[in-house]
mmCIF file of C-alpha atoms in Angstrom:
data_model
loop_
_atom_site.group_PDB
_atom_site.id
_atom_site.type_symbol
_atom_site.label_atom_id
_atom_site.label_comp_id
_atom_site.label_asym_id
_atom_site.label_seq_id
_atom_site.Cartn_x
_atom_site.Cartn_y
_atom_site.Cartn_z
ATOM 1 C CA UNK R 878 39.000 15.824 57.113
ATOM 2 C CA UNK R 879 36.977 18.090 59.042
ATOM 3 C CA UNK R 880 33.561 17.322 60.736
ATOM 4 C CA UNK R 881 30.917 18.174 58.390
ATOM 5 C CA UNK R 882 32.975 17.636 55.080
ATOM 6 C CA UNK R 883 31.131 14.832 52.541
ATOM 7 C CA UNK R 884 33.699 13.827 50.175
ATOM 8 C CA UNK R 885 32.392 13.186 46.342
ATOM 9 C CA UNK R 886 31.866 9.905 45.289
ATOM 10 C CA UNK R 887 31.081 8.741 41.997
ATOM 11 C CA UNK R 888 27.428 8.174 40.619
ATOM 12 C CA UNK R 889 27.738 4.622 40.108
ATOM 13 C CA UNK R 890 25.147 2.091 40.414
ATOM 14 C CA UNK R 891 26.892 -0.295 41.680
ATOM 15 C CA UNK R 892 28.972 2.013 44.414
ATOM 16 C CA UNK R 893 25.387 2.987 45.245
ATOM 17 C CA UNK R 894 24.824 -0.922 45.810
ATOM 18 C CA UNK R 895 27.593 -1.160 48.206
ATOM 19 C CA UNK R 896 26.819 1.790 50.026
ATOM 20 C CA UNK R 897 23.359 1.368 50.775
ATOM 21 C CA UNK R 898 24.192 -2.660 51.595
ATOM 22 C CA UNK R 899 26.983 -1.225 54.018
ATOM 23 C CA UNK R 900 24.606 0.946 56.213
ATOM 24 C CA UNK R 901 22.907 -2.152 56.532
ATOM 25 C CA UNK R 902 19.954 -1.976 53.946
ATOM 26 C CA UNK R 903 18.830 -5.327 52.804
ATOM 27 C CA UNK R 904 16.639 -5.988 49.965
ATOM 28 C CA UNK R 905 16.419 -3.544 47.177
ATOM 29 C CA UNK R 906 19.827 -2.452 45.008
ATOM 30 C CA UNK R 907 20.399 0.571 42.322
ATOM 31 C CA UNK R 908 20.622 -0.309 38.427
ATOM 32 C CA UNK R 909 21.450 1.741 35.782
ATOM 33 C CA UNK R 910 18.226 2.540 33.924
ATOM 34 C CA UNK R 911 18.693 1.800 29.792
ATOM 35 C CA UNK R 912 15.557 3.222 28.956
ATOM 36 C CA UNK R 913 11.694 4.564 29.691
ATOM 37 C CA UNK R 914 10.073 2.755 27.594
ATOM 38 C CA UNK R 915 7.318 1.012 28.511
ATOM 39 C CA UNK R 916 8.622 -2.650 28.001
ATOM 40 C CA UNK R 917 11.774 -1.548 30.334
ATOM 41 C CA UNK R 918 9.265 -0.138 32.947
ATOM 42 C CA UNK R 919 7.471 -2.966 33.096
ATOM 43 C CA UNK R 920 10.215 -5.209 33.517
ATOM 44 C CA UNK R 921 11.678 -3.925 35.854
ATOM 45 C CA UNK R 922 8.923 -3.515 38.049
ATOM 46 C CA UNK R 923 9.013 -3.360 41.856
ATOM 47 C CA UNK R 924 10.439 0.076 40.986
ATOM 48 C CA UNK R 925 10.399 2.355 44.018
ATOM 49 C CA UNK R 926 12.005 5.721 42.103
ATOM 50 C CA UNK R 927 13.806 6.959 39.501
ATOM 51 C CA UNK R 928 17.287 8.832 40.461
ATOM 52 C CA UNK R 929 18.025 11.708 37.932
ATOM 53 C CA UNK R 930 21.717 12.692 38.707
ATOM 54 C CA UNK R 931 22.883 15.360 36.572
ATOM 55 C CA UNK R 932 25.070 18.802 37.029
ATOM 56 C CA UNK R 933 22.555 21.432 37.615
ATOM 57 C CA UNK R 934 23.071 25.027 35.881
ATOM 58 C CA UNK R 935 21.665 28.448 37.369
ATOM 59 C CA UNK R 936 18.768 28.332 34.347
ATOM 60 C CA UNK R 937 17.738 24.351 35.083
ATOM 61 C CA UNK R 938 14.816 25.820 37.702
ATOM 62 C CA UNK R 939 11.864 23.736 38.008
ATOM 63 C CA UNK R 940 8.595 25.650 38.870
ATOM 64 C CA UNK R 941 6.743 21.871 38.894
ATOM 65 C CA UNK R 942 5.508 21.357 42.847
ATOM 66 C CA UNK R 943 4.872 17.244 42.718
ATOM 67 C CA UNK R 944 4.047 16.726 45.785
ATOM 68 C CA UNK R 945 1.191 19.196 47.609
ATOM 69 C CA UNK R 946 -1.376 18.851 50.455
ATOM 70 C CA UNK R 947 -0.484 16.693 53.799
ATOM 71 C CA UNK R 948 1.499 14.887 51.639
ATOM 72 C CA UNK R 949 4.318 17.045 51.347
ATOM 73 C CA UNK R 950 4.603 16.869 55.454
ATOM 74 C CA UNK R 951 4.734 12.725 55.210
ATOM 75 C CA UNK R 952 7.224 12.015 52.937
ATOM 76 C CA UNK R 953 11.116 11.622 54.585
ATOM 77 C CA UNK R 954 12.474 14.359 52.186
ATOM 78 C CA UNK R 955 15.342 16.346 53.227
ATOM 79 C CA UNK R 956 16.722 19.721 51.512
ATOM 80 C CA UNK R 957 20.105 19.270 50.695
ATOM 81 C CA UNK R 958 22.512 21.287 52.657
ATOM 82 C CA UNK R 959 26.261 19.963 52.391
ATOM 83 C CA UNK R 960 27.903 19.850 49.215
ATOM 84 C CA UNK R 961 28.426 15.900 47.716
ATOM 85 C CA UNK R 962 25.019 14.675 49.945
ATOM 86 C CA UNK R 963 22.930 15.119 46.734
ATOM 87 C CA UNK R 964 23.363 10.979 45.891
ATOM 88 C CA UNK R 965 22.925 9.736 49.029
ATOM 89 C CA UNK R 966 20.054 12.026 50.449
ATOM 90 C CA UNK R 967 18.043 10.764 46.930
ATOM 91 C CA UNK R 968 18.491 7.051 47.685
ATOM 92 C CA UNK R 969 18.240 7.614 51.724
ATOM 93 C CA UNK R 970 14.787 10.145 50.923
ATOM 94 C CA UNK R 971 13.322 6.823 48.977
ATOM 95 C CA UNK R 972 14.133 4.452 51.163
ATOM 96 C CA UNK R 973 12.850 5.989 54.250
ATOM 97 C CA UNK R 974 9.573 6.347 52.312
ATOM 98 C CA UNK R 975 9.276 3.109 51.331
ATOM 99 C CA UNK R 976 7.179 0.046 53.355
ATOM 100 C CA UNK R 977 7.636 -2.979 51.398
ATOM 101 C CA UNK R 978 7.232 -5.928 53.648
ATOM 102 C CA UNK R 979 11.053 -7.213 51.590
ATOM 103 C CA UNK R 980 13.006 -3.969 53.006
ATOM 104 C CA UNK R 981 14.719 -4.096 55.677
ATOM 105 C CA UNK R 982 16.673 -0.806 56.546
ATOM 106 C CA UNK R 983 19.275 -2.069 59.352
ATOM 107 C CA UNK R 984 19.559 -0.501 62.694
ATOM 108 C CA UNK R 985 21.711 2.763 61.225
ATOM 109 C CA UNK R 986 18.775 4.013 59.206
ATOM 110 C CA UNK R 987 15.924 2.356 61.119
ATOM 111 C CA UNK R 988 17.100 4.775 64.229
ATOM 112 C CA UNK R 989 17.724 8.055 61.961
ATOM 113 C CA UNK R 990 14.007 7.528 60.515
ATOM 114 C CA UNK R 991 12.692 7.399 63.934
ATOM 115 C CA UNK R 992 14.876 10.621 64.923
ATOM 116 C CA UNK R 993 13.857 12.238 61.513
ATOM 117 C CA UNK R 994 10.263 11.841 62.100
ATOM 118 C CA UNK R 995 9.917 14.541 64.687
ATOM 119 C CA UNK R 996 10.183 17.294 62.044
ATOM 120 C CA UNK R 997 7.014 16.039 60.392
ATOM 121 C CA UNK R 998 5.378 18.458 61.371
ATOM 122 C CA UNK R 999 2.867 20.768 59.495
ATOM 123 C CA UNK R 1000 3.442 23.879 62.031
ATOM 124 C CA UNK R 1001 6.943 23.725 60.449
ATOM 125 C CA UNK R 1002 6.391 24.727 57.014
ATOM 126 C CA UNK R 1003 8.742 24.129 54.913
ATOM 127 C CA UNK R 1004 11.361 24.287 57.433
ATOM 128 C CA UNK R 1005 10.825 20.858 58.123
ATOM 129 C CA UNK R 1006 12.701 19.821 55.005
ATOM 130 C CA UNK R 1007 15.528 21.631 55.850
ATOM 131 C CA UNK R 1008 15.320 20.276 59.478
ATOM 132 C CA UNK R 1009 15.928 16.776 57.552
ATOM 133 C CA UNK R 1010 18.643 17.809 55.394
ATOM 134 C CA UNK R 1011 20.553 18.963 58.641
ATOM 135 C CA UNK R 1012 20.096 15.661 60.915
ATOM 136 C CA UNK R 1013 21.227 13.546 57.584
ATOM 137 C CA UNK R 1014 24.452 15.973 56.958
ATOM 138 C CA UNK R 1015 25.390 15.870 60.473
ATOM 139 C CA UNK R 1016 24.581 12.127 61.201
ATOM 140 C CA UNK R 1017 28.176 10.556 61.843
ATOM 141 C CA UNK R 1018 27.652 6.761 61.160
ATOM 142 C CA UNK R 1019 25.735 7.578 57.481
ATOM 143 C CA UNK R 1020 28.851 10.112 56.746
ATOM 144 C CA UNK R 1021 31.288 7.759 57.581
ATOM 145 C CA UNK R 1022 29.707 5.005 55.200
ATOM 146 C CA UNK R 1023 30.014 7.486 52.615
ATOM 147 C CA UNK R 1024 32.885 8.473 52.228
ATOM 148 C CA UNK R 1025 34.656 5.517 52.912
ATOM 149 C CA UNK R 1026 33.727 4.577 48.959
ATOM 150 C CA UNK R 1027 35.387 7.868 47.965
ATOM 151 C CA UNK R 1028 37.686 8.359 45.800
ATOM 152 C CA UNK R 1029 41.292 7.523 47.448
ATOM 153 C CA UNK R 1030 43.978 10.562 47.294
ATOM 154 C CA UNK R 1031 47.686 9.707 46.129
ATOM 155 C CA UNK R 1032 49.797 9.520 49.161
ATOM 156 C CA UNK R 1033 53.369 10.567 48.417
ATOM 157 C CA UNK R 1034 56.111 10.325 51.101
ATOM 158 C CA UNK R 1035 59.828 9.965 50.999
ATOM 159 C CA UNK R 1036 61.809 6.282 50.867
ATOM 160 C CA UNK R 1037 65.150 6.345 52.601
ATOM 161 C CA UNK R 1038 67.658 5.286 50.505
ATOM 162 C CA UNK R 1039 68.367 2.207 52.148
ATOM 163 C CA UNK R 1040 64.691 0.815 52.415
ATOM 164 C CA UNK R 1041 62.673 -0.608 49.222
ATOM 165 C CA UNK R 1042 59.812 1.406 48.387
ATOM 166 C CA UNK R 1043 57.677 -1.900 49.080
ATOM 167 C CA UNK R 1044 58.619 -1.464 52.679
ATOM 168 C CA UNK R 1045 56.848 1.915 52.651
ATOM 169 C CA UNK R 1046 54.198 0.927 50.470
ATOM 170 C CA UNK R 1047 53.022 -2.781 51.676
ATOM 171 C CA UNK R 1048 52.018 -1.830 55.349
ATOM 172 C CA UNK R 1049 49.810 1.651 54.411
ATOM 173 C CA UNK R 1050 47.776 -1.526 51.933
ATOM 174 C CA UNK R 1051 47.493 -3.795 54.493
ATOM 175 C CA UNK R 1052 45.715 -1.187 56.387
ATOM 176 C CA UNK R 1053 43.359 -0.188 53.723
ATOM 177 C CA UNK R 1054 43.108 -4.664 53.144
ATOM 178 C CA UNK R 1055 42.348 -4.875 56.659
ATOM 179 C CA UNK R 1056 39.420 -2.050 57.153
ATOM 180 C CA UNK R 1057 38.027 -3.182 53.649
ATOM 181 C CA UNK R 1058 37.283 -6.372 55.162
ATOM 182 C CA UNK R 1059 35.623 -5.733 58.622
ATOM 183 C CA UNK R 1060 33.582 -3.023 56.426
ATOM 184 C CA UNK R 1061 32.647 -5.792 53.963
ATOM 185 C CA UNK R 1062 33.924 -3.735 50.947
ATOM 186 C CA UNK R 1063 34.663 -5.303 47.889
ATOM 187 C CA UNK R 1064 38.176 -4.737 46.691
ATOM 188 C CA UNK R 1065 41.065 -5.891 44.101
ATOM 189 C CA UNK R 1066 44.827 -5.681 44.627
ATOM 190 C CA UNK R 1067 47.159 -6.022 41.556
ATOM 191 C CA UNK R 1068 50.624 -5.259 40.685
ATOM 192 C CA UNK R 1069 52.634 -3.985 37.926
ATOM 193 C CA UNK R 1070 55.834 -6.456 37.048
ATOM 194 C CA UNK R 1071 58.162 -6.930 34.508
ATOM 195 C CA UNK R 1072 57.250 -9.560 31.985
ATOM 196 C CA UNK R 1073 58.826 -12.886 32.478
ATOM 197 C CA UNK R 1074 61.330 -12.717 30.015
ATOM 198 C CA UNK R 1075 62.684 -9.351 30.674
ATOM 199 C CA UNK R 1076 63.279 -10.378 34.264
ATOM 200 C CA UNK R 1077 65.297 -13.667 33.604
ATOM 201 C CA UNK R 1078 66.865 -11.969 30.602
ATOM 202 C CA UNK R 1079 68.981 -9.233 32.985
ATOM 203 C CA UNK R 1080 69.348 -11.644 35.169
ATOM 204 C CA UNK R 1081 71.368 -13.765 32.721
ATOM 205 C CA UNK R 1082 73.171 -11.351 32.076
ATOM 206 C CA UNK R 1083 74.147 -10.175 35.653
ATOM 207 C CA UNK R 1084 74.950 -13.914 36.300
ATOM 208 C CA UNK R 1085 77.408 -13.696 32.859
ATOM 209 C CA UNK R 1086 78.615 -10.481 34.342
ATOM 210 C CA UNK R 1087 79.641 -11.651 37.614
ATOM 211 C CA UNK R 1088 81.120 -14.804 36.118
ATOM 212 C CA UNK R 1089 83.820 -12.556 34.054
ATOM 213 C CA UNK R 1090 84.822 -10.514 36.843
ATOM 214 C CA UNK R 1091 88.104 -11.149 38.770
ATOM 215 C CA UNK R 1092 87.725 -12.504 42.836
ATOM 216 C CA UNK R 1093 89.261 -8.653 43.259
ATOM 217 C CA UNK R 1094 86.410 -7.170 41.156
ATOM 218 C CA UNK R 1095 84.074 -9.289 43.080
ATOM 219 C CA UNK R 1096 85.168 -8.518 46.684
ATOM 220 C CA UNK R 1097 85.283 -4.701 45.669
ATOM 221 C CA UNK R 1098 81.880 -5.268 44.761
ATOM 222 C CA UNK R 1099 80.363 -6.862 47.976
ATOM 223 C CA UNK R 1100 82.269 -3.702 49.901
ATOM 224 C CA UNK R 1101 80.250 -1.403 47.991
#
């Protein structure tokens, strides 16, 4: 993985949850939204924004300018610049903005709003937004967080002959087990066995097999 790279991570609401609690945000988590009506809206109120992820064509241009005046200069909104940032840089753009008395950011995003803040600056045009999408893309610790809930890639590898492939296997999961935990990630092992009665079946029948061999058969057997 090389420095800048953000890997892609699915638009989950709940992922979202987990990532935000892991940079140490405490207080506010991402739902799915079921509707806009105004019985939803209402319920669901604190809302501080709605996310609108979708895959964005050359023709979906938006000539709407929301925000204008000294506004525009206040607001911790940052132009996206890496590829895979869109998700994050939403959630991290409302956050930053928001000052409910309930939120507290943790010390990774309570020291990038402080360094962010510099480029509000109205001599800076519009520049300044794309001085924001630059310090998030190239901040290290919010990276990291990220793509640590991406998507694992199969990892294929040779087993010699003479070791089980649970050899191989069981130490490369202990290492994932073992980061998952000092990161406070949620996780779930399982396995894939044989159902019970398949398993003592051919073993019944190994036992029947060995019992009808000869002590020659046997001992030609074990020098195999």
């Amino acid at each position: 993985m090389w420095f800048h790279e953000w890997c892609f991570i699915e638009s989950n609401a709940d992922l979202f949850t987990d990532l935000i609690y892991t940079l140490g945000v405490d207080g506010v988590e991402v739902n799915e939204a079921i509707s806009l009506n105004d019985d939803y809206i209402e319920r669901i109120k604190p809302c501080h924004d709605l996310i609108f992820l979708f895959k964005q064509k050359q023709t979906n241009t938006s000539n709407e300018n929301l925000v204008k005046g000294a506004r525009l200069h206040e607001i911790c909104f940052g132009q996206q610049i890496y590829k895979n940032v869109c998700p994050i840089q939403a959630i991290l753009s409302v956050l930053l903005d928001c000052t409910r008395e309930d939120l507290n950011f943790g010390a990774t995003l309570t020291e990038f709003k402080e360094y962010s803040q510099k480029f509000h600056s109205k001599g800076l045009g519009r520049f300044h937004t794309k001085m924001k999408g630059i310090a998030l893309s190239n901040h290290e610790p919010i990276r990291d967080v990220h793509n640590r809930f991406a998507k694992l890639q199969l990892i294929h590898g040779a087993i010699p002959e003479d070791n089980e492939w649970l050899d191989i296997a069981r130490p490369i999961v202990q290492r994932h087990i073992q980061k998952f935990i000092e990161d406070k990630i949620h996780f779930r092992l399982m396995v894939i066995v044989s159902e019970p009665d398949k398993k003592y079946e051919r073993e019944l029948k190994q036992v029947l097999a060995d019992s009808s061999l000869t002590d020659d058969e046997r001992n030609a057997q074990k020098s195999n």
